Tab-separated table of C-alpha atoms and ligand atoms in Angstrom:
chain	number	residue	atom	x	y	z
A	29	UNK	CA	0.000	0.000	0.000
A	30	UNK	CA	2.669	2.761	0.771
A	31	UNK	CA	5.039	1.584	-1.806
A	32	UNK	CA	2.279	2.019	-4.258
A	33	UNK	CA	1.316	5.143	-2.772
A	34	UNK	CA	5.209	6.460	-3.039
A	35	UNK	CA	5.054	5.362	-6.878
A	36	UNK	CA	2.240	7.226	-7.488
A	37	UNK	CA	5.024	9.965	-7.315
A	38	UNK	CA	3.912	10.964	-4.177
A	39	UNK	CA	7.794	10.456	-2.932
A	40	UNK	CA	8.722	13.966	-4.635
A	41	UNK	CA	6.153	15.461	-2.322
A	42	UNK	CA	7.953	13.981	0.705
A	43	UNK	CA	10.864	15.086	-0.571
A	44	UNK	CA	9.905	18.550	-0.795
A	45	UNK	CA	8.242	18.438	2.669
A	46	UNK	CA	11.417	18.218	4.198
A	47	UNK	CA	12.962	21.418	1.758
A	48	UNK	CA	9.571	23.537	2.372
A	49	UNK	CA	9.778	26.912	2.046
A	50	UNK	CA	8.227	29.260	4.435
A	51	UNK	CA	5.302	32.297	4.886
A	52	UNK	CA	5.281	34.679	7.572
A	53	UNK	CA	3.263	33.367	10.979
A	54	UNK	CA	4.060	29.783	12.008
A	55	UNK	CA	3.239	27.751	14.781
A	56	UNK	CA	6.038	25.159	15.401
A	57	UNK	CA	4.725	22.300	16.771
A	58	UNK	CA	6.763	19.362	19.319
A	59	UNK	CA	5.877	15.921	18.787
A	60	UNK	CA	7.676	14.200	22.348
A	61	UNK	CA	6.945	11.341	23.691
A	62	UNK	CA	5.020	12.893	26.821
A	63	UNK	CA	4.055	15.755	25.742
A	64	UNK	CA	2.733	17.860	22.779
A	65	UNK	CA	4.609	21.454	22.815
A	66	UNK	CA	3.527	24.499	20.146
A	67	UNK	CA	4.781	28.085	19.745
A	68	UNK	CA	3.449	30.131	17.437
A	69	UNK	CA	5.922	32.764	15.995
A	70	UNK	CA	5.047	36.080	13.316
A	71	UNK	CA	7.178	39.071	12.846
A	72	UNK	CA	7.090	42.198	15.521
A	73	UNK	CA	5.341	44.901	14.170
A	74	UNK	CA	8.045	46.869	15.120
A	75	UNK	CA	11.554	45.153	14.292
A	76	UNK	CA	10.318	42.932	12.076
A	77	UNK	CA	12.222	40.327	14.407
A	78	UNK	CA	10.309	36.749	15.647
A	79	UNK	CA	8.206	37.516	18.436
A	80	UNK	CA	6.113	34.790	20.117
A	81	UNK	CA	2.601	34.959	19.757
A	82	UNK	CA	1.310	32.224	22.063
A	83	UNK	CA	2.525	28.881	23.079
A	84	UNK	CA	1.110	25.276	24.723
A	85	UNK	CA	2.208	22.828	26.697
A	86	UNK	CA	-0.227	19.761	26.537
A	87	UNK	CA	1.813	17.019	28.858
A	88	UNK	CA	0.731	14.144	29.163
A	89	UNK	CA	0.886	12.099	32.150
A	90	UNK	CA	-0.626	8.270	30.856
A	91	UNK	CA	3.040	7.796	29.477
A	92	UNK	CA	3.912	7.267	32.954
A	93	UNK	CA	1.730	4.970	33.777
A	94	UNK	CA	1.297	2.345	30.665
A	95	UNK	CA	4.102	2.481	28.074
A	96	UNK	CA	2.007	1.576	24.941
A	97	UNK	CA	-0.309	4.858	25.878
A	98	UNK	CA	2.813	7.557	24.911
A	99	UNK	CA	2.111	9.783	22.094
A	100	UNK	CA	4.869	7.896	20.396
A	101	UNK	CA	7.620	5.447	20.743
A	102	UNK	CA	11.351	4.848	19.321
A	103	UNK	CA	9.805	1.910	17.461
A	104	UNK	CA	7.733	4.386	14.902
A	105	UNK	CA	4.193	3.415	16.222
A	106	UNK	CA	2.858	7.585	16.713
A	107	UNK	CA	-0.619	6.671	17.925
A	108	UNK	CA	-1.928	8.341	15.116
A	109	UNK	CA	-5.867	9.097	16.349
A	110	UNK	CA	-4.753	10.213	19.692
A	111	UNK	CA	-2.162	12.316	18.545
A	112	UNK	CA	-4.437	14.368	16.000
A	113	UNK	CA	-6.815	14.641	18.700
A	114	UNK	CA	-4.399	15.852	21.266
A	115	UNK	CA	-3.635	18.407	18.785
A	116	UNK	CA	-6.479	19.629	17.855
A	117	UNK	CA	-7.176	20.029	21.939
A	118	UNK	CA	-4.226	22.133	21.540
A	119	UNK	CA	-5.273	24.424	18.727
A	120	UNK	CA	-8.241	25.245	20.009
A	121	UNK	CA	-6.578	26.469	23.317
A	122	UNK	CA	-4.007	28.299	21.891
A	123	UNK	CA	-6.506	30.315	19.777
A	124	UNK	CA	-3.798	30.556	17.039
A	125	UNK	CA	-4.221	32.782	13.902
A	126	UNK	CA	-2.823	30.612	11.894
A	127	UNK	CA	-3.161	26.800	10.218
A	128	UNK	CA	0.351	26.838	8.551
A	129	UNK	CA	2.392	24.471	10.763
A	130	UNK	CA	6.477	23.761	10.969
A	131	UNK	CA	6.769	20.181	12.378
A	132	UNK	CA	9.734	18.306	14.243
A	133	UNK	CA	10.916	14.616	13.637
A	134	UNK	CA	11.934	13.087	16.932
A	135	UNK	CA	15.942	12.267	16.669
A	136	UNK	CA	15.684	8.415	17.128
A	137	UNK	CA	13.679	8.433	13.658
A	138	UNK	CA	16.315	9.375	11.268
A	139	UNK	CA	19.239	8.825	9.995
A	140	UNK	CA	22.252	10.931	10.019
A	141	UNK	CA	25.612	11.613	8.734
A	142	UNK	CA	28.719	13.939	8.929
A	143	UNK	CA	30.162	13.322	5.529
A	144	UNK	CA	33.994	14.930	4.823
A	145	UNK	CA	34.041	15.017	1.122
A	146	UNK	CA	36.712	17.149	-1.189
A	147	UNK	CA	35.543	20.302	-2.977
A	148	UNK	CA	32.867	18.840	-5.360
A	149	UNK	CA	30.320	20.467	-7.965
A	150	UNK	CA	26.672	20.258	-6.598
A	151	UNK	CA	26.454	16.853	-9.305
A	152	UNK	CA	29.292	15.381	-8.010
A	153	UNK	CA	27.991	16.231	-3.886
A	154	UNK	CA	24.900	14.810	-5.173
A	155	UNK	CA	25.938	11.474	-6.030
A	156	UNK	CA	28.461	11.199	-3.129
A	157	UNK	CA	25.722	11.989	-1.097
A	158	UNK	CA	22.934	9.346	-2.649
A	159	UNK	CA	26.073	6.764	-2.316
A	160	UNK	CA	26.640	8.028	1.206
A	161	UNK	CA	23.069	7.618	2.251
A	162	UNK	CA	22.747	4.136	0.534
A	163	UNK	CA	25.782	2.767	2.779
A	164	UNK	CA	24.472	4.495	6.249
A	165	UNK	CA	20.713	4.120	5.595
A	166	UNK	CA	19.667	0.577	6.731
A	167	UNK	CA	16.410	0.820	4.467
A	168	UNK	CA	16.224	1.020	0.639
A	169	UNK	CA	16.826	4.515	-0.300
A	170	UNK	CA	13.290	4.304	-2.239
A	171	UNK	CA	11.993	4.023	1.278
A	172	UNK	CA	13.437	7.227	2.645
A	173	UNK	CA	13.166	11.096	2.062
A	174	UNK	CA	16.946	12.516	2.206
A	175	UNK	CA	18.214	15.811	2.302
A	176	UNK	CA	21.813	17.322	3.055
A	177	UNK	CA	22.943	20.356	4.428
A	178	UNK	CA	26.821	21.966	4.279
A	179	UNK	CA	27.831	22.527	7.855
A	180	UNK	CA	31.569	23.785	7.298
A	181	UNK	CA	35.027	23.333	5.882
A	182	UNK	CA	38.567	22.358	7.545
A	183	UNK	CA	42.258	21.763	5.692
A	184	UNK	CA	43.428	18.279	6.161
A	185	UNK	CA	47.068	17.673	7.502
A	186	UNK	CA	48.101	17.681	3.278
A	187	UNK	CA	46.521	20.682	2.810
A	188	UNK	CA	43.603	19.894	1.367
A	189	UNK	CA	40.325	21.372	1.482
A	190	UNK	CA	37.210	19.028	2.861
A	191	UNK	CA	33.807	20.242	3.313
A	192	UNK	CA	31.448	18.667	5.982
A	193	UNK	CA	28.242	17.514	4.676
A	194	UNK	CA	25.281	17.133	6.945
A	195	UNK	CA	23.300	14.154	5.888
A	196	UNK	CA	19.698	13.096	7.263
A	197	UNK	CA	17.767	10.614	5.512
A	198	UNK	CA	13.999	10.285	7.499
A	199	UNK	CA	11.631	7.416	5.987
A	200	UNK	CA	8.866	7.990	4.007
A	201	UNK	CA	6.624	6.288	6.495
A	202	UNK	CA	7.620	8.811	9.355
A	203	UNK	CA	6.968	11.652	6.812
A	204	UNK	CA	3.417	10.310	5.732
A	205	UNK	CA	2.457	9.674	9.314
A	206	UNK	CA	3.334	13.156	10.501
A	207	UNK	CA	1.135	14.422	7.190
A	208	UNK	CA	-1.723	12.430	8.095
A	209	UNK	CA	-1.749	13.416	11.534
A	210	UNK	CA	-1.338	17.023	10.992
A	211	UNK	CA	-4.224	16.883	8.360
A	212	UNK	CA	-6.652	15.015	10.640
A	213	UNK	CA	-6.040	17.894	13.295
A	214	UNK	CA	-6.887	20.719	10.557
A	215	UNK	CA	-3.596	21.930	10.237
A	216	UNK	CA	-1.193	22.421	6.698
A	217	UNK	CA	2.185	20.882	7.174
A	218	UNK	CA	4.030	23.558	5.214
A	219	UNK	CA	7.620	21.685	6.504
A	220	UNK	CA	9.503	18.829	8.494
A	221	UNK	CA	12.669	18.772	10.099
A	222	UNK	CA	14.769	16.594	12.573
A	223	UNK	CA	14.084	18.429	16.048
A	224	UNK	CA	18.266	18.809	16.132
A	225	UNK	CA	18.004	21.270	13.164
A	226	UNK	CA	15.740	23.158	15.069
A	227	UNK	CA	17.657	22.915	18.115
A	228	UNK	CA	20.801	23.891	16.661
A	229	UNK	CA	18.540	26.814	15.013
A	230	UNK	CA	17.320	27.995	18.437
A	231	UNK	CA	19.989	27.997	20.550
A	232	UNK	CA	23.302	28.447	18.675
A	233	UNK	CA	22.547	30.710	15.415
A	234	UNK	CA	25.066	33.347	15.140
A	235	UNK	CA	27.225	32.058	17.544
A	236	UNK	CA	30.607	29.972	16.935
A	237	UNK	CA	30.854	28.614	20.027
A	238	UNK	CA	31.169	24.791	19.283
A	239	UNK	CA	28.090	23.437	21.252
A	240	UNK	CA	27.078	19.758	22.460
A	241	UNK	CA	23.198	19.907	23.301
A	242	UNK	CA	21.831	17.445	25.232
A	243	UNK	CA	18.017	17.256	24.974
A	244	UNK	CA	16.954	15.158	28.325
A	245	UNK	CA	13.297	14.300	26.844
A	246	UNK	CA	10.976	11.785	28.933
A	247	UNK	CA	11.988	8.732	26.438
A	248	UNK	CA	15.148	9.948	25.302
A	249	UNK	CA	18.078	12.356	25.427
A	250	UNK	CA	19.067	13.648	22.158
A	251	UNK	CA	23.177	14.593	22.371
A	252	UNK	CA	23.997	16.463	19.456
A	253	UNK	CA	26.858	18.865	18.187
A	254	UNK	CA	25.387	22.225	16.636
A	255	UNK	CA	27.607	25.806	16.137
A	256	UNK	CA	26.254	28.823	14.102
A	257	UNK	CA	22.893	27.225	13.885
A	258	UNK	CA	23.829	24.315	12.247
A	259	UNK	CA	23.619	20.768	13.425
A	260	UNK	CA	26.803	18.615	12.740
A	261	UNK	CA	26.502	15.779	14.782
A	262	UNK	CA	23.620	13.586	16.148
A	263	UNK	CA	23.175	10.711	18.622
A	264	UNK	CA	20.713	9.483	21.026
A	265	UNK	CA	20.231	7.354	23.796
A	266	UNK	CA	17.203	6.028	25.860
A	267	UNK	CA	18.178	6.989	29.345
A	268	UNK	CA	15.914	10.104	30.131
A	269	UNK	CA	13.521	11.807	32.479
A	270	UNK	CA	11.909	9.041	32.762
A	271	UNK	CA	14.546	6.665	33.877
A	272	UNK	CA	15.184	9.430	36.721
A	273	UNK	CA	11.148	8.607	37.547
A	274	UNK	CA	11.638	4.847	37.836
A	275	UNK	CA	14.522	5.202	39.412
A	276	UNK	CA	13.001	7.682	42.665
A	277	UNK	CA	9.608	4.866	42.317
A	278	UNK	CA	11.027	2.176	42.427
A	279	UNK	CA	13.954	3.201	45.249
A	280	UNK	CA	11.347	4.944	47.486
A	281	UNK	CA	8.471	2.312	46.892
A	282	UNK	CA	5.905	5.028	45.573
A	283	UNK	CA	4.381	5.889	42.858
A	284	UNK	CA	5.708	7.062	39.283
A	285	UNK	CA	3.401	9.675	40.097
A	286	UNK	CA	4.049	10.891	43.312
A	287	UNK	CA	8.020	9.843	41.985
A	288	UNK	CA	7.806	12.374	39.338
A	289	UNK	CA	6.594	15.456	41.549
A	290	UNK	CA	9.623	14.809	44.092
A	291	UNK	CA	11.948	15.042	41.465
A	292	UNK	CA	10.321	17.806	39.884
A	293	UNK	CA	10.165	19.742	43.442
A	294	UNK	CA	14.026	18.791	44.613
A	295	UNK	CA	16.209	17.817	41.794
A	296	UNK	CA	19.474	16.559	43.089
A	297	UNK	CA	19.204	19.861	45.762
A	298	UNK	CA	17.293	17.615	48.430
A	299	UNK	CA	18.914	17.682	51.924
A	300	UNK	CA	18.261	15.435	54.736
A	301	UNK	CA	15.611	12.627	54.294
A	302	UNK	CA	15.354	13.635	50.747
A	303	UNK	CA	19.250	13.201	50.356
A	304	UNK	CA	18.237	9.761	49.165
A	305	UNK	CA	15.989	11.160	45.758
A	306	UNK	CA	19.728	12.345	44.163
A	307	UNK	CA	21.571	9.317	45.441
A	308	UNK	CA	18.625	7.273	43.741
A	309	UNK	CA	19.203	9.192	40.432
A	310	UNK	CA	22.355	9.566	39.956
A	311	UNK	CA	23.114	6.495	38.272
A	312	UNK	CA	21.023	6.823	35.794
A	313	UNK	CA	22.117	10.665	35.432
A	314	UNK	CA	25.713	9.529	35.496
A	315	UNK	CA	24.559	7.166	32.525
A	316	UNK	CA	23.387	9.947	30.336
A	317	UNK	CA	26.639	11.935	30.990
A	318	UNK	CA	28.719	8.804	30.005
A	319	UNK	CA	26.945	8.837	26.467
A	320	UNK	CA	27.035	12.563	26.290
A	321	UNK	CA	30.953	11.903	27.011
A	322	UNK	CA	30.776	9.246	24.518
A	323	UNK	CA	29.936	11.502	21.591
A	324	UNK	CA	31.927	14.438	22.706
A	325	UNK	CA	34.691	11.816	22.429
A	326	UNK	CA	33.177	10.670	18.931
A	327	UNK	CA	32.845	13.916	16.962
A	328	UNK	CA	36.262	15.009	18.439
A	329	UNK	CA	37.915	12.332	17.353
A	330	UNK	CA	36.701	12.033	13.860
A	331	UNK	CA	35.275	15.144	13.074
A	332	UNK	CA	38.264	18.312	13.315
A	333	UNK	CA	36.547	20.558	16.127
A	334	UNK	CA	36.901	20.495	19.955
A	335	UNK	CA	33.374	20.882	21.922
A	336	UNK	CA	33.812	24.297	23.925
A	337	UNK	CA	30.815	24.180	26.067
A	338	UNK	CA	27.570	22.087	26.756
A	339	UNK	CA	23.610	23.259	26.530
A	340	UNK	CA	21.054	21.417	28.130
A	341	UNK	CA	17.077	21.597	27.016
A	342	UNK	CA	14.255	19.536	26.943
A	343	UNK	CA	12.269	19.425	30.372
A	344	UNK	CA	15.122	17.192	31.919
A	345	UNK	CA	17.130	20.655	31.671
A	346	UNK	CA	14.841	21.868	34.550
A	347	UNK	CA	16.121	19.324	37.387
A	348	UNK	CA	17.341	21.002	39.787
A	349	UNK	CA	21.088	21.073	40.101
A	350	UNK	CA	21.971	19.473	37.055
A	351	UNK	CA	24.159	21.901	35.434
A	352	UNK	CA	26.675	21.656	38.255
A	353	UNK	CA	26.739	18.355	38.870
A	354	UNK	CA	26.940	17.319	34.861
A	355	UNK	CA	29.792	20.811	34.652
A	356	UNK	CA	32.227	18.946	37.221
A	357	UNK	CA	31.088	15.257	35.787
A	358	UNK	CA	32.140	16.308	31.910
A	359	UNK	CA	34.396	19.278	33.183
A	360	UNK	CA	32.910	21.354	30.360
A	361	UNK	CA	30.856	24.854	31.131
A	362	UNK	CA	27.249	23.659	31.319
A	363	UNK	CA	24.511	25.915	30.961
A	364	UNK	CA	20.225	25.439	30.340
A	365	UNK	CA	19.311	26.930	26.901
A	366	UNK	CA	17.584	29.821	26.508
A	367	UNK	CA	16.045	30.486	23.034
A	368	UNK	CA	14.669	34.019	24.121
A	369	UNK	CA	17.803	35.537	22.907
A	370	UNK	CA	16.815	35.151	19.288
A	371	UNK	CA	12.857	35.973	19.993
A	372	UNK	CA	11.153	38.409	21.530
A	373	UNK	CA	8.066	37.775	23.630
A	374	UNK	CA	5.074	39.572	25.756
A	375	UNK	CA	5.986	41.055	28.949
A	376	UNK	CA	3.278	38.863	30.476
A	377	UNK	CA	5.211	35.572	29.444
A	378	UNK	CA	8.632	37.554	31.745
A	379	UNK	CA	8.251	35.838	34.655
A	380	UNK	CA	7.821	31.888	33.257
A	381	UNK	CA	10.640	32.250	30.674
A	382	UNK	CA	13.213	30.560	32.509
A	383	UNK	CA	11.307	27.576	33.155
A	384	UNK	CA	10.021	26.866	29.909
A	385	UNK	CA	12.805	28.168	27.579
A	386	UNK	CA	14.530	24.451	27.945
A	387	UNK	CA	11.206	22.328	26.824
A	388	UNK	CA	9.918	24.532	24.439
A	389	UNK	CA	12.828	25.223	22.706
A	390	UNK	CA	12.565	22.692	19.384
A	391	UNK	CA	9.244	24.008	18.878
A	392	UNK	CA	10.628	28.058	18.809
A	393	UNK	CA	13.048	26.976	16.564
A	394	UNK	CA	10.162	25.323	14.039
A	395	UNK	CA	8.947	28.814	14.252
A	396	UNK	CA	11.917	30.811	13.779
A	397	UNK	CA	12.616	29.246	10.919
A	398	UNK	CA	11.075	30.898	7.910
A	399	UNK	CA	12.977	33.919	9.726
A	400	UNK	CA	16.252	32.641	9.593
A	401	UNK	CA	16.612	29.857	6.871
B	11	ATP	N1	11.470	20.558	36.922
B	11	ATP	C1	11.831	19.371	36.427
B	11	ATP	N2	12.791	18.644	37.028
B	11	ATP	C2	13.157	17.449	36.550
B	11	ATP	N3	12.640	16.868	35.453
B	11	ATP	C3	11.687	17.549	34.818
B	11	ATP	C4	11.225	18.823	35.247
B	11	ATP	N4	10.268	19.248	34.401
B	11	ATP	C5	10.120	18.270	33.488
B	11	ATP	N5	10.961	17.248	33.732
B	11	ATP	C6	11.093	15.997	32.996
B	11	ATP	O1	11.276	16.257	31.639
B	11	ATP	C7	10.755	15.155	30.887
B	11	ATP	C8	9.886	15.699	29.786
B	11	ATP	O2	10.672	16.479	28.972
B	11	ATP	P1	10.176	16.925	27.520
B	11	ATP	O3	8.937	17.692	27.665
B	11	ATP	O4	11.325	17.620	26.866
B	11	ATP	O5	9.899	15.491	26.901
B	11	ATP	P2	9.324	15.053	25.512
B	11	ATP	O6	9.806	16.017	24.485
B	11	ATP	O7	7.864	14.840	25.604
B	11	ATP	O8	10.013	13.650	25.392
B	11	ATP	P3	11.000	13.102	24.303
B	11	ATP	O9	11.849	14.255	23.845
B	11	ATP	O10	11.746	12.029	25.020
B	11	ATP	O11	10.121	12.580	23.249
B	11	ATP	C9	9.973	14.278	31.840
B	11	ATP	O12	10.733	13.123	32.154
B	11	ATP	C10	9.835	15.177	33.065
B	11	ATP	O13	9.819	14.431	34.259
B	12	MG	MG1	11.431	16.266	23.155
């Protein structure tokens, strides 16, 4: 049935779903796994400059209790129904003003690639890159939508010039799902993009400053390497928020429930009786950092740069704590992203900014981009 429906040249329109181009007012919209996270963006009046409009947070709190009732899992199954109707739920809150919708592709869905090739003609990159993508892709590349971005350029010890290639490759079945859902929940998908682009977007455009971010989701952290807005690097791993719940549940014998407000109320700050909530995470924590070390270790190693500094978002950002204990654990400057620097806001929003800067920012930088790209 899909293949048909992809021969019925209906891959092209994939294709150009990830390459969209943009209009003015866009609400970027957050697929996680917990929750469903929107911000609509337009231009200020004034400076022309993205200012945010409105934003939601629709969390949602079954994840924690039954598995197979996220909004979507690593193994591709987006409940599909639910997730338009969760949407929709959303829409109609957030009073938006406009349909037009930027979307993000969780991480652990695609495919990606930092190719070094020599100077080459956009042909020749072509190719390289269609090659490329057939060797790292493990599904036919008739099954998958790819695109490639240049990221930068380095001499090689003979003097050579290399340019880095970005290279994500998302199936087709990812790409359809996301347009079905959107469709069902009265929106227009006007573009897709791996939620690292928009990361790397949000928190690190105009600035050099080589960056590993480290998204702490509820299913997953997302460790990736981004400078100057663009995303060079991308890994994952399933240790999360979520394995900090367990972990506080299970160790205290309560509730995931009751486990995820103590966390949520003392981080790794408790003192006393609650000493025991950070001593209870901090394996798990101390996992994360080892695969954020991991890939720090990768991408230096193979990839010419040297990681200057590390950015944490997603709502594991907000645990209390966490940016001193993972600064001395990596011995890198740690510090929780804030993508107000590129946006402006309402005064009203002033006073909540801090807190939800680090979750919302994948879907501000779905709506900054038809200002930036
Ligand atoms: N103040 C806080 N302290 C600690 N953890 C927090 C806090 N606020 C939220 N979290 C955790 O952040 C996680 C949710 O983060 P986020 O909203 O970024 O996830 P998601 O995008 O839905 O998931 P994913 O990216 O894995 O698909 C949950 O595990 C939640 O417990
Ligand atoms: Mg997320």
């Amino acid at each position: 049935m899909l293949k048909e429906f992809l021969k019925q040249k209906k891959f092209s329109v994939v294709k150009k779903l990830l390459r969209s181009v943009g209009e003015s007012n866009f609400l970027g919209v957050d697929i996680g796994t917990a929750s469903i996270k929107a911000a609509e963006l337009e231009a200020s009046p004034l400076t022309g400059a993205p200012r945010l409009n409105n934003y939601a947070i629709l969390e949602s709190y079954s994840h924690l209790d039954r598995l197979n009732t996220a909004i979507q899992t690593s193994s591709l199954k987006m409940l599909e129904k639910e997730t338009a109707e969760l949407l929709r739920a959303m829409l109609k809150k957030l009073g938006s003003k406009t349909k037009n919708a930027v979307a993000s592709i969780p991480s652990f869905l695609a495919f990606t690639s930092l190719v070094e090739v020599p100077a080459l003609s956009p042909q020749e990159l072509a190719q390289t890159m269609r090659y490329q993508a057939q060797v790292i892709v493990p599904l036919p590349l008739s099954e998958v939508a790819i695109d490639w971005i240049p990221v930068g350029e380095y001499t090689d010890e003979k003097g050579v010039k290399k340019q880095q290639v970005f290279l994500v490759s998302v199936p087709n079945e990812v790409v359809l799902k996301y347009r079905s859902v959107f469709k069902a929940a009265g929106l227009n998908l006007k573009a897709l993009e791996i939620e690292g682009l928009s990361l790397a977007r949000a928190l690190t455009f105009g600035d050099p400053t080589s960056t590993l971010l480290v998204d702490i989701g509820a299913r997953s952290t997302a460790i990736m390497v981004a400078e100057n807005g663009l995303l060079k690097y991308n890994a994952q791993t399933d240790f999360a928020g979520s394995s900090l719940t367990q972990a506080v549940a299970s160790g205290l014998g309560v509730s995931v429930r009751r486990a995820e407000e103590l966390k949520k109320q003392k981080g790794l700050l408790g003192q006393g009786g609650e000493y025991g909530l950070s001593t209870l995470m901090m394996p798990f924590l101390d996992v994360i950092l080892s695969e954020v070390k991991r890939a720090k270790n990768i991408y230096e190693e193979n990839y010419h740069g040297k990681i200057e500094r590390v950015m944490l978002s997603g709502g594991g950002a907000n645990l209390l704590g966490i940016e001193k204990y993972a600064s001395s654990e990596l011995q890198l400057p740690v510090v929780k992203a804030d993508p107000w620097k590129k946006v402006e806001f309402p005064a009203a929003a002033a006073p909540i900014l801090a807190e939800i800067g680090a979750p919302l920012a994948v879907a501000i930088g779905l709506g900054i981009r038809q200002f930036i790209s």
